[in-house]
Short mmCIF file of C-alpha atoms in Angstrom, two decimals:
data_model
loop_
_atom_site.label_atom_id
_atom_site.label_comp_id
_atom_site.label_asym_id
_atom_site.label_seq_id
_atom_site.Cartn_x
_atom_site.Cartn_y
_atom_site.Cartn_z
CA MET A 16 -20.78 13.04 -81.96
CA THR A 17 -19.94 10.31 -79.70
CA ARG A 18 -18.70 11.27 -76.11
CA LYS A 19 -15.54 9.80 -75.09
CA SER A 20 -16.09 8.12 -71.56
CA SER A 21 -13.34 9.65 -68.80
CA ARG A 22 -10.81 7.40 -67.66
CA TRP A 23 -10.27 9.23 -64.33
CA PRO A 24 -12.83 7.38 -62.24
CA TRP A 25 -11.25 4.11 -63.27
CA PHE A 26 -7.85 5.42 -62.36
CA GLY A 27 -9.06 6.79 -58.94
CA LEU A 28 -10.39 3.33 -58.23
CA GLY A 29 -7.33 1.64 -59.06
CA ALA A 30 -5.10 4.21 -56.94
CA LEU A 31 -7.67 3.48 -53.97
CA ALA A 32 -7.09 -0.27 -54.47
CA GLY A 33 -3.55 0.21 -54.47
CA LEU A 34 -3.34 2.15 -51.44
CA ALA A 35 -5.50 -0.31 -49.47
CA GLY A 36 -3.42 -3.17 -50.64
CA GLY A 37 -0.22 -1.32 -49.61
CA TRP A 38 -1.76 -0.44 -46.10
CA LEU A 39 -2.69 -4.29 -45.55
CA LEU A 40 0.66 -5.39 -46.83
CA ALA A 41 2.43 -3.00 -44.46
CA ARG A 42 0.12 -3.86 -41.63
CA ARG A 43 1.08 -7.49 -41.99
CA GLN A 44 4.81 -6.66 -42.11
CA ARG A 45 4.85 -3.85 -39.44
CA PRO A 46 6.55 -4.97 -36.03
CA GLU A 47 4.50 -5.49 -32.96
CA ALA A 48 2.94 -2.51 -31.41
CA ALA A 49 4.63 -0.94 -28.25
CA MET A 50 3.81 -2.80 -25.03
CA PRO A 51 0.94 -1.20 -23.17
CA HIS A 52 2.14 1.00 -20.21
CA LEU A 53 5.76 0.71 -21.45
CA ALA A 54 5.94 4.97 -22.06
CA VAL A 55 4.76 5.45 -18.60
CA TRP A 56 7.04 2.97 -17.03
CA GLN A 57 9.99 4.36 -18.91
CA ARG A 58 9.05 7.74 -17.94
CA GLU A 59 8.84 6.79 -14.16
CA LEU A 60 12.42 4.96 -14.41
CA ALA A 61 13.97 7.65 -15.88
CA LYS A 62 13.21 9.60 -12.59
CA THR A 63 15.43 7.12 -10.59
CA ARG A 64 17.57 5.57 -13.22
CA GLY A 65 18.27 8.49 -15.48
CA ALA A 66 16.77 8.58 -19.18
CA VAL A 67 19.50 6.51 -20.96
CA ASP A 68 19.31 3.43 -18.69
CA ALA A 69 15.54 3.80 -18.61
CA ALA A 70 15.31 3.59 -22.23
CA LEU A 71 17.73 0.54 -22.38
CA LEU A 72 15.38 -1.17 -19.81
CA ALA A 73 12.38 -0.29 -21.60
CA GLY A 74 14.03 -1.94 -24.51
CA ARG A 75 14.65 -5.19 -22.64
CA VAL A 76 10.86 -5.10 -21.47
CA GLN A 77 9.62 -4.74 -24.70
CA ALA A 78 11.86 -7.76 -25.99
CA ARG A 79 10.71 -9.80 -23.22
CA TYR A 80 7.08 -9.03 -23.89
CA ASP A 81 7.22 -9.88 -27.46
CA GLU A 82 8.90 -13.11 -26.47
CA LEU A 83 6.15 -13.77 -24.01
CA ARG A 84 3.41 -12.87 -26.46
CA ALA A 85 4.87 -15.13 -29.09
CA ARG A 86 4.96 -18.23 -26.95
CA GLY A 87 1.97 -17.31 -24.44
CA PRO A 88 -1.42 -18.96 -24.19
CA ARG A 89 -4.16 -18.40 -26.77
CA PHE A 90 -7.60 -17.39 -25.74
CA SER A 91 -10.63 -17.42 -28.02
CA HIS A 92 -12.63 -14.96 -25.84
CA PRO A 93 -11.85 -11.24 -26.59
CA ALA A 94 -11.75 -10.38 -22.82
CA LEU A 95 -9.35 -13.00 -21.91
CA ARG A 96 -6.93 -12.00 -24.73
CA GLN A 97 -7.43 -8.28 -23.60
CA HIS A 98 -6.58 -9.11 -19.95
CA LEU A 99 -3.47 -11.11 -21.20
CA LEU A 100 -1.97 -8.94 -23.67
CA THR A 101 -2.76 -5.55 -21.87
CA GLY A 102 -2.20 -6.39 -18.38
CA ILE A 103 -0.69 -9.92 -17.38
CA LEU A 104 2.17 -10.20 -20.09
CA PRO A 105 3.17 -6.56 -19.80
CA GLY A 106 3.45 -6.75 -15.99
CA LEU A 107 5.14 -10.10 -16.31
CA ALA A 108 7.54 -9.12 -18.97
CA LEU A 109 8.64 -6.05 -16.57
CA TYR A 110 8.76 -8.13 -13.53
CA GLN A 111 10.98 -10.76 -15.16
CA THR A 112 13.37 -8.14 -16.64
CA LEU A 113 13.84 -6.40 -13.14
CA ARG A 114 14.10 -9.78 -11.48
CA ALA A 115 16.99 -10.72 -13.80
CA GLU A 116 18.95 -7.58 -12.43
CA THR A 117 17.65 -7.16 -8.76
CA PRO A 118 16.78 -9.53 -6.08
CA PRO A 119 13.18 -10.56 -6.04
CA GLU A 120 11.96 -8.36 -3.30
CA GLU A 121 13.38 -5.25 -4.78
CA ALA A 122 11.97 -6.17 -8.12
CA LEU A 123 8.47 -6.69 -6.76
CA ALA A 124 8.58 -3.43 -4.98
CA GLU A 125 9.68 -1.49 -8.06
CA VAL A 126 7.05 -3.26 -9.95
CA GLU A 127 4.45 -2.18 -7.73
CA MET A 128 5.74 1.46 -7.89
CA LEU A 129 5.38 1.31 -11.59
CA PHE A 130 1.98 -0.41 -11.68
CA ALA A 131 0.54 2.32 -9.59
CA ALA A 132 2.03 4.76 -11.97
CA ALA A 133 0.28 2.97 -14.81
CA TYR A 134 -2.97 1.72 -13.51
CA THR A 135 -4.40 5.21 -12.12
CA GLY A 136 -6.04 5.63 -15.69
CA PRO A 137 -8.95 3.64 -14.79
CA SER A 138 -9.58 5.73 -11.65
CA ALA A 139 -9.75 8.83 -13.71
CA LEU A 140 -13.52 8.81 -14.11
CA PHE A 141 -14.11 7.88 -10.30
CA PRO A 142 -14.07 11.63 -9.17
CA PHE A 143 -16.82 12.31 -11.60
CA VAL A 144 -18.64 9.04 -10.60
CA LYS A 145 -18.68 10.17 -6.93
CA ARG A 146 -20.14 13.46 -7.87
CA LEU A 147 -23.26 11.90 -9.42
CA PRO A 148 -26.73 11.78 -7.49
CA ALA A 149 -27.27 7.94 -6.77
CA SER A 150 -23.51 7.32 -7.33
CA PHE A 151 -23.64 3.94 -5.88
CA ALA A 152 -26.80 2.87 -7.88
CA ILE A 153 -24.88 3.86 -11.25
CA PHE A 154 -21.96 2.04 -10.23
CA ARG A 155 -23.60 -0.93 -9.20
CA ALA A 156 -25.39 -1.39 -12.54
CA ALA A 157 -22.02 -0.66 -14.17
CA CYS A 158 -20.26 -3.17 -12.14
CA LYS A 159 -22.53 -5.95 -12.88
CA TRP A 160 -22.37 -5.11 -16.63
CA MET A 161 -18.57 -4.95 -16.63
CA LEU A 162 -18.18 -8.35 -14.70
CA GLN A 163 -20.37 -10.02 -17.32
CA ARG A 164 -18.58 -8.58 -20.16
CA SER A 165 -14.94 -8.55 -19.22
CA PHE A 166 -14.44 -11.07 -16.62
CA PRO A 167 -16.25 -14.30 -18.00
CA SER A 168 -16.43 -17.61 -16.52
CA ALA A 169 -13.63 -19.05 -18.42
CA GLY A 170 -11.17 -16.99 -16.52
CA TRP A 171 -12.79 -16.43 -13.27
CA GLY A 172 -14.77 -18.62 -11.02
CA MET A 173 -17.24 -15.72 -9.54
CA THR A 174 -20.12 -16.22 -7.40
CA PHE A 175 -22.31 -13.41 -6.04
CA VAL A 176 -22.97 -13.52 -2.44
CA GLU A 177 -24.73 -10.08 -2.02
CA ASP A 178 -26.66 -7.72 -4.44
CA THR A 179 -28.83 -5.04 -2.52
CA PRO A 180 -29.32 -1.18 -3.05
CA ASP A 181 -26.55 -0.83 -0.31
CA CYS A 182 -23.97 -3.52 -1.39
CA ILE A 183 -22.81 -5.60 -4.08
CA ALA A 184 -20.25 -8.41 -3.29
CA PHE A 185 -18.85 -11.54 -5.07
CA ASP A 186 -16.29 -14.13 -4.21
CA VAL A 187 -13.87 -15.43 -6.83
CA ARG A 188 -12.79 -19.04 -6.28
CA ASP A 189 -11.01 -21.71 -8.16
CA ARG A 190 -10.22 -19.88 -11.35
CA CYS A 191 -8.32 -16.41 -11.53
CA LEU A 192 -6.89 -15.71 -14.75
CA TYR A 193 -4.09 -13.48 -13.49
CA ARG A 194 -3.04 -15.85 -10.88
CA ASP A 195 -3.31 -18.98 -13.01
CA VAL A 196 -1.20 -17.60 -15.85
CA LEU A 197 1.30 -15.92 -13.75
CA THR A 198 1.85 -19.34 -11.76
CA ALA A 199 2.20 -21.14 -15.19
CA PHE A 200 4.86 -18.66 -15.82
CA GLY A 201 6.72 -19.19 -12.62
CA ALA A 202 5.79 -15.69 -10.93
CA PRO A 203 2.78 -16.45 -8.78
CA GLU A 204 4.13 -13.82 -6.27
CA LEU A 205 3.41 -11.15 -8.77
CA SER A 206 -0.38 -11.85 -8.47
CA ALA A 207 -0.38 -10.09 -5.11
CA VAL A 208 1.06 -6.97 -6.83
CA PHE A 209 -2.05 -6.95 -9.21
CA CYS A 210 -4.28 -7.35 -6.28
CA LYS A 211 -2.60 -4.22 -4.79
CA MET A 212 -3.76 -2.18 -7.83
CA ASP A 213 -7.38 -3.21 -7.08
CA ASP A 214 -7.03 -1.46 -3.74
CA LEU A 215 -5.36 1.63 -5.28
CA ILE A 216 -8.08 1.91 -8.16
CA TYR A 217 -11.26 1.29 -6.27
CA GLY A 218 -9.96 2.96 -3.03
CA GLN A 219 -10.42 6.26 -5.00
CA LEU A 220 -14.41 5.74 -4.82
CA ALA A 221 -14.36 6.60 -1.08
CA PRO A 222 -16.13 7.71 0.84
CA GLN A 223 -19.17 7.52 -1.33
CA ILE A 224 -18.41 3.89 -2.29
CA ILE A 225 -16.52 1.79 0.05
CA PHE A 226 -14.44 -1.02 -1.30
CA THR A 227 -13.23 -3.78 0.86
CA ARG A 228 -11.37 -7.05 0.37
CA THR A 229 -9.84 -9.15 3.29
CA LYS A 230 -8.73 -12.10 1.09
CA THR A 231 -7.33 -12.42 -2.14
CA LEU A 232 -6.12 -15.72 -4.35
CA GLY A 233 -3.00 -13.86 -5.12
CA ARG A 234 -2.07 -13.63 -1.56
CA GLY A 235 -2.67 -17.23 -0.83
CA ASP A 236 -6.17 -17.07 0.48
CA GLU A 237 -8.88 -19.45 -0.54
CA CYS A 238 -10.93 -16.82 -2.35
CA CYS A 239 -10.94 -13.31 -3.23
CA ASN A 240 -13.92 -11.62 -1.48
CA PHE A 241 -14.82 -8.37 -3.41
CA ARG A 242 -17.39 -5.78 -1.60
CA TYR A 243 -18.55 -2.73 -2.65
CA CYS A 244 -20.94 -0.71 -0.36
CA ARG A 245 -22.66 2.58 -0.56
CA GLY A 246 -20.69 4.77 1.80
CA ALA A 247 -23.23 5.39 4.37
CA ALA A 248 -24.24 1.59 4.46
CA ALA A 249 -20.64 0.57 4.94
CA ARG A 250 -21.02 0.53 8.76
CA ALA A 251 -24.64 1.62 9.41
CA ALA A 252 -26.00 5.15 8.55
CA GLU A 253 -23.87 8.34 8.35
CA THR A 254 -25.87 9.50 11.35
CA THR A 255 -24.20 6.82 13.42
CA LYS A 256 -20.54 7.90 12.98
CA THR A 257 -18.35 7.05 15.81
CA ASP A 258 -17.52 9.53 18.30
CA VAL A 259 -13.57 9.76 19.22
CA GLN A 260 -13.69 12.20 22.16
CA GLN A 261 -13.19 9.26 24.65
CA LEU A 262 -9.53 8.94 23.27
CA ASN A 263 -6.86 10.31 25.66
CA ASP A 264 -3.96 13.06 24.94
CA VAL A 265 -1.80 10.22 23.58
CA SER A 266 -4.26 7.96 21.94
CA GLU A 267 -5.68 10.77 20.09
CA THR A 268 -2.68 10.82 18.17
CA LEU A 269 -3.71 7.77 16.30
CA LEU A 270 -5.94 9.88 14.14
CA LEU A 271 -2.98 11.66 12.51
CA PRO A 272 -1.45 8.56 10.83
CA LEU A 273 -4.79 7.46 9.90
CA ALA A 274 -5.50 10.53 8.05
CA TYR A 275 -2.18 10.69 6.39
CA ARG A 276 -2.48 7.05 5.16
CA ALA A 277 -5.86 7.78 3.84
CA ALA A 278 -4.64 10.74 1.96
CA GLU A 279 -1.72 8.91 0.45
CA SER A 280 -3.41 6.22 -0.40
CA ARG A 281 -5.37 8.39 -3.06
CA ARG A 282 -2.21 9.52 -4.75
CA PRO A 283 -1.49 7.81 -7.97
CA ASP A 284 2.44 7.27 -6.76
CA ALA A 285 1.18 6.30 -3.15
CA LEU A 286 4.20 4.79 -1.23
CA LEU A 287 1.70 2.50 0.58
CA HIS A 288 -2.01 1.62 -0.10
CA ASP A 289 -4.39 1.57 2.91
CA PRO A 290 -8.03 1.86 1.43
CA ARG A 291 -9.28 0.70 4.93
CA ALA A 292 -8.15 4.25 6.37
CA ALA A 293 -10.30 6.04 4.04
CA GLU A 294 -13.25 3.85 5.15
CA ILE A 295 -12.66 4.32 8.58
CA ILE A 296 -12.24 8.14 8.55
CA ALA A 297 -15.79 8.23 6.71
CA GLN A 298 -17.40 6.77 9.79
CA LEU A 299 -15.30 8.82 12.42
CA ASP A 300 -17.09 11.85 14.00
CA HIS A 301 -13.82 14.05 13.46
CA ASP A 302 -12.97 16.76 11.06
CA PHE A 303 -9.80 15.37 9.21
CA SER A 304 -9.87 18.16 6.45
CA ARG A 305 -6.96 20.06 7.92
CA LEU A 306 -4.70 16.93 8.44
CA GLU A 307 -5.27 15.69 4.80
CA ARG A 308 -4.23 19.01 3.43
CA GLN A 309 -0.64 18.41 5.18
CA GLN A 310 1.24 17.21 2.19
CA PHE A 311 4.51 16.99 3.77
CA GLN A 312 3.56 15.40 6.93
CA HIS A 313 1.59 12.66 5.01
CA LEU A 314 4.59 11.91 2.97
CA SER A 315 6.86 11.58 5.96
CA VAL A 316 4.24 9.38 7.60
CA ALA A 317 3.75 7.18 4.56
CA MET A 318 7.66 6.91 4.25
CA ARG A 319 7.93 5.80 7.96
CA ALA A 320 4.93 3.34 7.72
CA ARG A 321 6.60 1.85 4.48
CA GLU A 322 9.85 1.33 6.33
CA PHE A 323 8.23 -0.39 9.22
CA ASP A 324 6.21 -2.43 6.58
CA ARG A 325 9.38 -3.39 4.94
CA ALA A 326 11.02 -4.36 8.30
CA VAL A 327 8.22 -6.64 9.15
CA ARG A 328 8.12 -8.36 5.83
CA ALA A 329 12.04 -9.04 6.18
CA PHE A 330 11.29 -10.37 9.63
CA LEU A 331 8.55 -12.58 8.53
CA THR A 332 10.66 -13.91 5.37
CA GLN A 333 13.38 -14.73 7.89
CA HIS A 334 11.05 -16.17 10.80
CA PRO A 335 7.55 -17.02 9.35
CA ASP A 336 6.65 -18.59 12.80
CA GLY A 337 7.88 -15.57 14.77
CA VAL A 338 5.90 -13.13 17.07
CA VAL A 339 5.13 -9.70 16.13
CA VAL A 340 4.05 -7.03 18.55
CA ASP A 341 2.76 -3.68 17.49
CA ILE A 342 2.68 -1.42 20.46
CA GLY A 343 0.26 1.30 20.13
CA CYS A 344 -1.37 0.11 17.13
CA GLY A 345 -4.19 2.53 16.85
CA LEU A 346 -6.26 2.01 13.74
CA ASP A 347 -3.20 0.85 11.91
CA THR A 348 -3.86 -2.12 9.11
CA ARG A 349 -0.20 -3.36 9.41
CA PHE A 350 -1.17 -6.79 9.95
CA GLU A 351 -3.37 -6.89 6.85
CA ARG A 352 -0.73 -5.27 5.04
CA THR A 353 2.16 -7.45 5.70
CA CYS A 354 0.71 -10.71 6.67
CA ALA A 355 -1.18 -11.43 3.42
CA VAL A 356 2.27 -11.31 1.44
CA GLN A 357 5.20 -13.53 0.75
CA GLY A 358 7.03 -14.41 3.70
CA ASP A 359 4.01 -15.31 5.75
CA ASP A 360 2.90 -18.84 5.50
CA GLY A 361 0.26 -18.56 7.92
CA GLN A 362 2.37 -19.25 11.02
CA VAL A 363 3.08 -15.90 12.49
CA THR A 364 1.70 -14.72 15.75
CA TRP A 365 0.67 -11.15 15.69
CA PHE A 366 -0.24 -9.00 18.88
CA ASN A 367 -1.78 -5.21 18.70
CA LEU A 368 -1.26 -3.48 21.84
CA ASP A 369 -3.25 -0.08 22.76
CA PHE A 370 -5.18 1.57 25.32
CA PRO A 371 -8.47 -0.09 26.07
CA GLU A 372 -10.76 2.72 24.58
CA VAL A 373 -8.44 2.51 21.38
CA VAL A 374 -9.01 -1.53 21.27
CA ALA A 375 -12.84 -0.89 21.67
CA LEU A 376 -12.69 1.71 19.00
CA ARG A 377 -10.60 -1.00 16.86
CA GLU A 378 -13.08 -3.53 17.16
CA ARG A 379 -15.74 -1.68 15.51
CA PHE A 380 -13.84 -1.77 12.20
CA PHE A 381 -11.52 -4.85 12.28
CA ALA A 382 -13.03 -8.54 12.34
CA PRO A 383 -11.08 -11.08 14.71
CA HIS A 384 -8.33 -13.19 13.05
CA PRO A 385 -7.10 -16.38 14.68
CA ARG A 386 -3.45 -14.98 14.43
CA CYS A 387 -3.92 -11.40 15.57
CA HIS A 388 -4.56 -11.16 19.28
CA THR A 389 -5.41 -8.07 21.17
CA LEU A 390 -3.76 -6.62 24.28
CA ALA A 391 -6.03 -3.97 25.78
CA CYS A 392 -3.76 -2.05 28.16
CA SER A 393 -0.92 0.59 28.48
CA VAL A 394 2.40 -0.21 27.37
CA LEU A 395 3.43 0.56 30.93
CA GLU A 396 1.38 -2.12 32.32
CA LEU A 397 4.14 -4.56 32.03
CA ALA A 398 2.01 -7.73 32.56
CA TRP A 399 1.26 -7.77 29.01
CA MET A 400 4.62 -9.24 28.16
CA ASP A 401 3.28 -12.60 30.11
CA LYS A 402 0.96 -13.04 27.39
CA VAL A 403 3.47 -12.67 24.52
CA ALA A 404 5.89 -14.69 26.41
CA GLN A 405 3.64 -17.66 26.08
CA HIS A 406 4.77 -17.89 22.79
CA PRO A 407 8.20 -19.10 21.89
CA GLY A 408 9.48 -16.34 19.31
CA PRO A 409 11.53 -15.04 17.92
CA TYR A 410 10.13 -11.78 18.58
CA PHE A 411 9.80 -8.41 16.82
CA PHE A 412 8.37 -5.27 18.83
CA LEU A 413 7.09 -2.26 16.84
CA ALA A 414 6.46 1.22 18.19
CA GLU A 415 5.55 3.66 15.82
CA GLY A 416 4.45 7.04 16.87
CA VAL A 417 4.54 5.87 20.58
CA PHE A 418 7.72 6.59 22.62
CA PRO A 419 8.03 10.36 21.93
CA TYR A 420 4.72 10.86 23.89
CA LEU A 421 5.97 9.09 27.03
CA ALA A 422 8.32 10.41 29.82
CA GLU A 423 12.01 9.19 29.25
CA VAL A 424 11.89 7.32 32.75
CA GLU A 425 8.79 5.37 31.24
CA VAL A 426 10.44 4.58 28.02
CA LYS A 427 13.62 3.34 29.89
CA GLN A 428 11.50 1.22 32.00
CA VAL A 429 9.85 -0.44 29.18
CA MET A 430 12.61 -0.98 27.03
CA LEU A 431 14.87 -2.56 30.21
CA ALA A 432 11.95 -4.94 30.70
CA LEU A 433 11.81 -6.07 26.99
CA ARG A 434 15.48 -6.60 27.11
CA ASP A 435 15.22 -8.88 30.45
CA ARG A 436 11.93 -10.49 29.24
CA PHE A 437 12.92 -11.11 25.49
CA PRO A 438 16.64 -11.18 24.99
CA GLY A 439 17.94 -11.18 21.37
CA ALA A 440 14.36 -9.74 20.17
CA GLU A 441 14.32 -6.83 17.81
CA LEU A 442 12.76 -3.38 18.72
CA MET A 443 12.12 -0.87 16.05
CA PHE A 444 10.71 2.81 16.90
CA ASP A 445 10.73 6.10 15.62
CA ALA A 446 12.84 9.02 17.33
CA LEU A 447 12.90 12.64 17.30
CA PRO A 448 15.30 15.41 17.63
CA ALA A 449 15.87 16.74 21.41
CA LEU A 450 14.52 20.17 20.33
CA MET A 451 11.25 18.64 19.69
CA THR A 452 10.30 18.51 23.50
CA ARG A 453 10.38 22.55 23.33
CA LEU A 454 8.71 22.88 19.93
CA SER A 455 6.14 20.08 19.59
CA ARG A 456 3.26 22.49 20.10
CA LEU A 457 4.56 24.31 16.74
CA HIS A 458 4.40 20.99 14.90
CA PRO A 459 1.39 21.44 12.48
CA ALA A 460 0.08 17.97 13.10
CA LEU A 461 0.11 18.12 16.71
CA ARG A 462 -1.62 21.37 16.92
CA GLN A 463 -4.51 19.55 15.54
CA THR A 464 -4.81 17.41 18.67
CA ARG A 465 -6.08 18.53 21.94
CA ALA A 466 -3.00 18.29 24.16
CA ALA A 467 -0.35 15.96 22.77
CA GLN A 468 3.10 16.85 23.15
CA VAL A 469 6.49 15.45 22.64
CA ARG A 470 8.03 14.20 25.91
CA TRP A 471 10.84 12.33 24.93
CA ALA A 472 13.34 13.04 22.09
CA PHE A 473 17.23 12.82 21.85
CA ASN A 474 19.87 13.42 19.27
CA ASP A 475 22.23 10.28 20.00
CA SER A 476 21.01 7.24 18.37
CA ARG A 477 23.10 5.02 20.15
CA LEU A 478 21.58 6.24 23.46
CA LEU A 479 20.02 2.98 24.28
CA GLU A 480 23.45 1.23 24.27
CA THR A 481 24.31 3.45 27.11
CA TRP A 482 21.28 2.20 28.84
CA GLY A 483 22.37 -1.41 28.26
CA VAL A 484 19.07 -1.92 26.22
CA GLY A 485 21.00 -3.47 23.28
CA ARG A 486 22.92 -2.86 19.95
CA LEU A 487 21.99 -0.32 17.26
CA LEU A 488 21.21 -2.32 14.11
CA ALA A 489 19.78 0.36 11.88
CA ASP A 490 19.45 4.20 11.64
CA TRP A 491 17.10 5.20 9.12
CA ARG A 492 16.73 9.04 8.39
CA TYR A 493 13.90 10.52 6.37
CA TYR A 494 15.81 12.98 4.45
CA GLU A 495 18.83 10.52 3.37
CA GLN A 496 16.40 8.33 1.54
CA ASN A 497 16.33 7.98 -2.22
CA GLU A 498 12.77 9.02 -2.51
CA PRO A 499 12.01 11.28 -5.55
CA ARG A 500 8.75 12.83 -3.73
CA LEU A 501 10.98 14.40 -1.18
CA GLY A 502 12.27 16.97 -3.79
CA TRP A 503 14.21 19.70 -2.26
CA TYR A 504 13.35 18.59 1.11
CA LYS A 505 16.46 16.65 0.94
CA VAL A 506 18.59 19.55 1.82
CA PHE A 507 17.30 18.94 5.23
CA ARG A 508 19.84 16.12 5.79
CA TYR A 509 22.33 18.97 6.15
CA VAL A 510 20.37 20.67 8.94
CA PRO A 511 21.47 19.52 12.52
CA PHE A 512 17.82 19.55 13.97
CA LEU A 513 15.74 18.30 11.14
CA ARG A 514 18.10 15.51 10.09
CA ASP A 515 17.49 13.72 13.50
CA PHE A 516 14.11 12.84 12.54
CA ARG A 517 14.58 8.93 12.14
CA VAL A 518 13.74 5.33 12.80
CA LEU A 519 15.94 3.20 14.93
CA ARG A 520 16.16 -0.72 15.18
CA TYR A 521 17.83 -2.39 18.09
CA ARG A 522 18.94 -5.91 18.87
CA LEU A 523 18.07 -6.30 22.57
CA ARG A 524 20.91 -7.31 24.66
CA ILE A 525 21.22 -11.19 25.29
#
């Protein structure tokens, strides 16, 4: 009897072919996939704008991304396409959408915050890398492989300047895909925000691996100078850490904001990025562990530093050839943070003023800059004003974390001298509630110093007007800010003592 062949195998093959054809047809007809990072951005936007407005804004960003993708450049190299579609165009779509609704400076600030939330993924592996033996050797090999594979010469003009067991360094000149594409789309200012993400991501490697970069094409320099060093080799061996015992009671307080900026910079939602702080801490012979655990203190210091930075940027935008004097600069990087962004065209004159022992310490970590000058003296030695007055101004004087540690008579002497010597200048400083003069040794941060104490504090923000110093321009208070990370601490705005922690800005009387 003849066996009848089964039809099921042929039927199965036909069904599989039909499914495959349907899948291919659906793939060709389906809409564009969701834009990279959009879900993260929408979640972050919902915290400040509400879920509905965040969803509507995300829809506009997606639509803009689709437009840019349709008319954007076409690259044959897969790495260039990857950068364009997952990095450049999403960021550009977000910025252009926000810029259509808010002023450019506000749009850039919001983009930076959203970028920080989205770009922490690549750094998730870094805590594991830091724990590996010979972590820098592994990173160095991976870095060279990644640069060759993901940053081709068609997009970046890259030249290695050092490749040793201790350091790997390279310069990017002439070509940078991010800067070039963003410039072509009329948004070169967005390049600097992408540059800041490098600082955020690679700052996570400290202290085992130290990332530094003092120039970027995105901020208008002639090159991007990337440098990664084995932590112990960043500034000689670990055994040669710098002693800080020579600091006096007042100058010792510079360690507090330094530690807080380092801790803040490691957060994915950091309010400001200061990778140099972590590098410096790794080279100081001091126990920072307790300070870095004080979460609320480092949040408040980060908020304060961000407010000072914003004021400097606003001043430079209005007066690019102005003079900025940072009184009690400590080991701050404010010149680097604010003078490499829009608003500075290379004309600003900057003075860093602090005690001679602080200046000597500072010179170990900061290279000289032609526009940044040093005044090695106490603010009470008023002769420093002669050097500042040699420059025509306008003037902006900053004193962050300085005046509370001086006696009132000393503060008044300095302020009246500034008024007489620089009429019309701006003065910005932080102020504490009067009760702090009696409670300063209970402050968790000041308890970590040897003897620093608050000597000048007051409640009336217009006190300086009664002195004849000038006119109050701004009274900025920590707990009245729309900062999501404050959380329940916002209730402090209703507590008489606590609400008087503030930052004041004055116009000196003409």
